[in-house]
Amino acid sequence: SARIAVLASGRGSNLQAVLDAIAAGRLDAQVVGVFSDKPDAAALQRVAAPLRWSARPRDFASRSDYEQALGDAIAATAPDWILCAGYMRILGAGIVQRFAGRMINIHPSLLPRHKGLHTHQQAIDAGDAEHGASVHLVTAELDAGAVIAQSRVPVLPGDDAAVLAERVLAIEHPLLVACLQLLCSGRLAEQDGKLQLDGHTLFSPLTL
Ligand code: GAR
């Protein structure tokens, strides 16, 4: 089964959705490590202690030293896929290149709209009628890699960022699992920066 390394900084509900899908037999994969920039991240507690790795970036001489150590720890688990699930640091070109075509991220907006942080407030401020989440390939440019799939939710009158975040999170979990099902079964893969589904180039994101 496919080996998945997960990078997470916080709560880890997306990681939990992946673990639950594996446990239920809905995803033929194993989580081989959880990697965090926050030693107290709740996400780490969702897997057995031997699978946890964390280090504070500020304990390294440079960002590239931190990312070298992170990359070495990830590589040691021989992952097929590297999943960023609420990993809240921008990854440098070095580590992105090292895992090129194998690293994906779940982002809480309908990319290319609302890159970066505070995406729910961004959607409200923009007056969007629709919002959602995207799973995309990680490239050196922030939140700009090819989008694999998206799911949509309405923005409702009176929504604040917290309410909207909760509505989006509920669709993130099945979206992420569905993408991993495609990736881990080998139906979906990257070739020369383009996504191929069943051997055909994917010209626009899947809607899930
Ligand atoms: C999720 O909403 C995820 O899309 C977002 O952080 C949350 C993590 O929740 N990621 C980003 O904003 C990445 N820039 P979780 O820790 O419960 O999975």
Short mmCIF file of C-alpha atoms and ligand atoms in Angstrom, two decimals:
data_model
loop_
_atom_site.label_atom_id
_atom_site.label_comp_id
_atom_site.label_asym_id
_atom_site.label_seq_id
_atom_site.Cartn_x
_atom_site.Cartn_y
_atom_site.Cartn_z
CA SER A 1 0.00 0.00 0.00
CA ALA A 2 1.07 3.62 -0.59
CA ARG A 3 3.22 5.31 2.01
CA ILE A 4 2.11 8.80 3.09
CA ALA A 5 4.19 11.28 5.08
CA VAL A 6 2.14 14.08 6.62
CA LEU A 7 3.29 17.59 7.51
CA ALA A 8 1.09 19.37 10.04
CA SER A 9 1.34 22.34 12.38
CA GLY A 10 -1.90 22.24 14.33
CA ARG A 11 -5.04 20.35 15.17
CA GLY A 12 -4.67 17.61 12.57
CA SER A 13 -8.30 16.99 11.69
CA ASN A 14 -7.33 16.39 8.06
CA LEU A 15 -4.69 13.89 9.18
CA GLN A 16 -7.40 12.22 11.29
CA ALA A 17 -9.68 11.96 8.26
CA VAL A 18 -6.87 10.15 6.42
CA LEU A 19 -6.22 7.83 9.37
CA ASP A 20 -9.95 7.08 9.66
CA ALA A 21 -10.24 6.28 5.93
CA ILE A 22 -7.28 3.91 6.18
CA ALA A 23 -8.72 2.21 9.28
CA ALA A 24 -12.09 1.81 7.56
CA GLY A 25 -10.49 0.21 4.51
CA ARG A 26 -11.49 3.10 2.26
CA LEU A 27 -7.89 4.11 1.51
CA ASP A 28 -5.16 1.62 0.68
CA ALA A 29 -2.29 3.47 2.32
CA GLN A 30 -0.33 3.90 5.50
CA VAL A 31 0.79 7.02 7.31
CA VAL A 32 4.53 6.47 7.75
CA GLY A 33 5.32 9.65 9.64
CA VAL A 34 3.91 12.93 10.92
CA PHE A 35 6.28 15.89 10.74
CA SER A 36 5.69 19.15 12.55
CA ASP A 37 7.32 22.52 13.08
CA LYS A 38 5.41 22.72 16.38
CA PRO A 39 6.46 20.13 18.97
CA ASP A 40 3.15 20.61 20.82
CA ALA A 41 0.93 20.22 17.73
CA ALA A 42 -2.14 18.12 18.45
CA ALA A 43 -1.63 16.47 15.06
CA LEU A 44 1.43 14.61 16.40
CA GLN A 45 -0.67 12.92 19.08
CA ARG A 46 -2.87 11.30 16.44
CA VAL A 47 -0.18 8.73 15.57
CA ALA A 48 2.01 6.43 17.64
CA ALA A 49 5.12 8.00 19.15
CA PRO A 50 7.62 6.30 16.82
CA LEU A 51 5.92 7.96 13.83
CA ARG A 52 6.29 11.49 15.21
CA TRP A 53 9.00 13.96 14.20
CA SER A 54 9.12 17.57 15.20
CA ALA A 55 11.67 20.35 15.30
CA ARG A 56 11.38 24.07 15.81
CA PRO A 57 12.74 26.01 12.85
CA ARG A 58 14.22 28.60 15.22
CA ASP A 59 16.48 25.93 16.72
CA PHE A 60 18.34 25.71 13.39
CA ALA A 61 21.00 28.10 12.10
CA SER A 62 19.02 28.79 8.93
CA ARG A 63 15.80 27.95 7.17
CA SER A 64 17.69 25.75 4.74
CA ASP A 65 19.28 23.81 7.64
CA TYR A 66 15.79 23.23 9.06
CA GLU A 67 14.43 22.12 5.71
CA GLN A 68 17.42 19.83 5.16
CA ALA A 69 16.70 18.10 8.48
CA LEU A 70 12.97 17.96 7.75
CA GLY A 71 13.62 16.60 4.25
CA ASP A 72 16.06 13.97 5.57
CA ALA A 73 13.51 12.84 8.16
CA ILE A 74 10.79 12.62 5.53
CA ALA A 75 13.05 10.78 3.07
CA ALA A 76 13.97 8.25 5.78
CA THR A 77 10.35 7.07 5.78
CA ALA A 78 10.48 6.38 2.01
CA PRO A 79 7.12 7.99 1.29
CA ASP A 80 5.26 7.73 -2.00
CA TRP A 81 3.32 10.92 -1.18
CA ILE A 82 4.02 13.87 1.08
CA LEU A 83 0.86 15.56 2.30
CA CYS A 84 0.78 19.04 3.78
CA ALA A 85 -2.32 19.08 5.99
CA GLY A 86 -2.40 22.32 7.91
CA TYR A 87 1.36 22.81 7.70
CA MET A 88 1.59 26.55 8.18
CA ARG A 89 5.10 27.32 6.92
CA ILE A 90 6.13 28.19 3.40
CA LEU A 91 8.46 25.51 2.05
CA GLY A 92 11.59 26.61 0.19
CA ALA A 93 12.52 25.59 -3.34
CA GLY A 94 15.09 23.05 -2.10
CA ILE A 95 12.71 20.77 -0.23
CA VAL A 96 9.98 21.27 -2.82
CA GLN A 97 12.38 20.14 -5.57
CA ARG A 98 13.50 17.18 -3.51
CA PHE A 99 9.95 15.82 -3.45
CA ALA A 100 8.79 17.29 -6.76
CA GLY A 101 5.54 15.82 -8.08
CA ARG A 102 4.97 13.88 -4.87
CA MET A 103 4.02 16.69 -2.48
CA ILE A 104 0.41 17.88 -2.17
CA ASN A 105 -1.31 20.48 0.00
CA ILE A 106 -4.87 21.08 1.09
CA HIS A 107 -5.71 24.76 1.01
CA PRO A 108 -8.94 26.31 2.33
CA SER A 109 -10.04 28.28 -0.73
CA LEU A 110 -11.03 27.82 -4.36
CA LEU A 111 -7.57 28.42 -5.84
CA PRO A 112 -6.41 30.54 -7.56
CA ARG A 113 -8.61 32.73 -5.37
CA HIS A 114 -7.40 33.57 -1.87
CA LYS A 115 -3.87 32.25 -1.55
CA GLY A 116 -1.99 32.52 1.71
CA LEU A 117 -3.56 33.08 5.12
CA HIS A 118 -7.01 34.14 6.42
CA THR A 119 -8.70 32.69 3.35
CA HIS A 120 -12.17 32.67 4.92
CA GLN A 121 -12.01 36.36 5.80
CA GLN A 122 -10.64 37.01 2.31
CA ALA A 123 -13.67 35.28 0.78
CA ILE A 124 -16.11 37.24 2.97
CA ASP A 125 -14.35 40.54 2.27
CA ALA A 126 -14.45 39.83 -1.47
CA GLY A 127 -18.21 39.23 -1.30
CA ASP A 128 -17.85 35.74 -2.75
CA ALA A 129 -21.05 33.71 -3.02
CA GLU A 130 -19.00 30.51 -3.12
CA HIS A 131 -15.95 29.33 -1.27
CA GLY A 132 -14.33 25.97 -0.66
CA ALA A 133 -11.12 24.00 -0.58
CA SER A 134 -8.50 22.82 -3.06
CA VAL A 135 -5.94 20.02 -3.12
CA HIS A 136 -2.95 20.94 -5.25
CA LEU A 137 0.61 19.98 -6.06
CA VAL A 138 3.18 21.90 -4.05
CA THR A 139 5.57 24.02 -6.08
CA ALA A 140 8.06 26.66 -4.99
CA GLU A 141 5.48 29.37 -5.69
CA LEU A 142 3.00 29.62 -2.80
CA ASP A 143 -0.38 27.89 -3.38
CA ALA A 144 0.24 27.96 -7.15
CA GLY A 145 0.85 24.31 -8.15
CA ALA A 146 -1.59 22.42 -10.36
CA VAL A 147 -4.95 21.95 -8.65
CA ILE A 148 -6.06 18.31 -8.44
CA ALA A 149 -9.57 18.80 -7.10
CA GLN A 150 -11.88 21.25 -5.39
CA SER A 151 -15.07 21.17 -3.33
CA ARG A 152 -17.42 24.13 -2.94
CA VAL A 153 -19.59 25.53 -0.17
CA PRO A 154 -21.91 28.54 -0.21
CA VAL A 155 -21.05 31.71 1.67
CA LEU A 156 -24.22 32.57 3.58
CA PRO A 157 -25.48 35.94 4.80
CA GLY A 158 -24.13 36.65 8.27
CA ASP A 159 -21.20 34.23 7.99
CA ASP A 160 -18.12 35.17 9.92
CA ALA A 161 -14.71 33.62 9.27
CA ALA A 162 -15.14 31.01 12.02
CA VAL A 163 -18.50 29.76 10.78
CA LEU A 164 -17.27 29.67 7.22
CA ALA A 165 -14.06 27.86 8.24
CA GLU A 166 -16.15 25.15 9.88
CA ARG A 167 -18.31 24.70 6.78
CA VAL A 168 -15.20 24.42 4.61
CA LEU A 169 -13.43 22.02 6.99
CA ALA A 170 -16.36 19.61 6.74
CA ILE A 171 -15.80 19.27 2.99
CA GLU A 172 -11.99 19.28 3.25
CA HIS A 173 -11.95 15.85 4.86
CA PRO A 174 -13.80 13.91 2.12
CA LEU A 175 -12.05 15.97 -0.59
CA LEU A 176 -8.63 15.04 0.77
CA VAL A 177 -9.50 11.36 1.12
CA ALA A 178 -10.87 11.24 -2.43
CA CYS A 179 -7.69 12.81 -3.81
CA LEU A 180 -5.51 10.37 -1.88
CA GLN A 181 -7.60 7.47 -3.21
CA LEU A 182 -6.76 8.61 -6.75
CA LEU A 183 -3.08 9.21 -5.98
CA CYS A 184 -2.49 6.07 -3.93
CA SER A 185 -4.20 3.81 -6.47
CA GLY A 186 -1.91 5.17 -9.17
CA ARG A 187 -4.78 6.57 -11.24
CA LEU A 188 -3.53 10.12 -10.75
CA ALA A 189 0.07 11.21 -11.10
CA GLU A 190 2.20 14.16 -12.10
CA GLN A 191 4.20 14.29 -15.30
CA ASP A 192 6.23 17.38 -16.27
CA GLY A 193 4.17 19.58 -13.94
CA LYS A 194 0.90 18.37 -15.44
CA LEU A 195 -1.59 16.07 -13.80
CA GLN A 196 -2.57 12.86 -15.55
CA LEU A 197 -5.74 10.97 -14.64
CA ASP A 198 -5.93 7.45 -16.09
CA GLY A 199 -3.17 8.49 -18.49
CA HIS A 200 -4.93 11.61 -19.78
CA THR A 201 -3.88 15.17 -19.01
CA LEU A 202 -6.19 16.86 -16.54
CA PHE A 203 -6.91 20.30 -17.98
CA SER A 204 -9.01 21.58 -15.10
CA PRO A 205 -9.46 20.59 -11.46
CA LEU A 206 -11.80 17.76 -10.59
CA THR A 207 -14.93 18.80 -8.72
CA LEU A 208 -15.53 16.48 -5.79
C1 GAR B 1 -7.29 23.35 7.26
O1 GAR B 1 -8.42 24.17 7.08
C2 GAR B 1 -6.35 23.49 6.08
O2 GAR B 1 -7.01 23.62 4.84
C3 GAR B 1 -5.63 24.76 6.45
O3 GAR B 1 -5.42 24.68 7.82
C4 GAR B 1 -6.45 23.87 8.41
C5 GAR B 1 -5.81 22.75 9.18
O4 GAR B 1 -6.76 22.03 9.92
N1 GAR B 1 -4.40 24.89 5.73
C6 GAR B 1 -3.86 26.04 5.39
O5 GAR B 1 -4.35 27.12 5.67
C7 GAR B 1 -2.56 25.95 4.62
N2 GAR B 1 -2.07 27.23 4.27
P1 GAR B 1 -6.38 20.63 10.55
O6 GAR B 1 -5.07 20.82 11.33
O7 GAR B 1 -7.51 20.33 11.48
O8 GAR B 1 -6.24 19.63 9.45
#
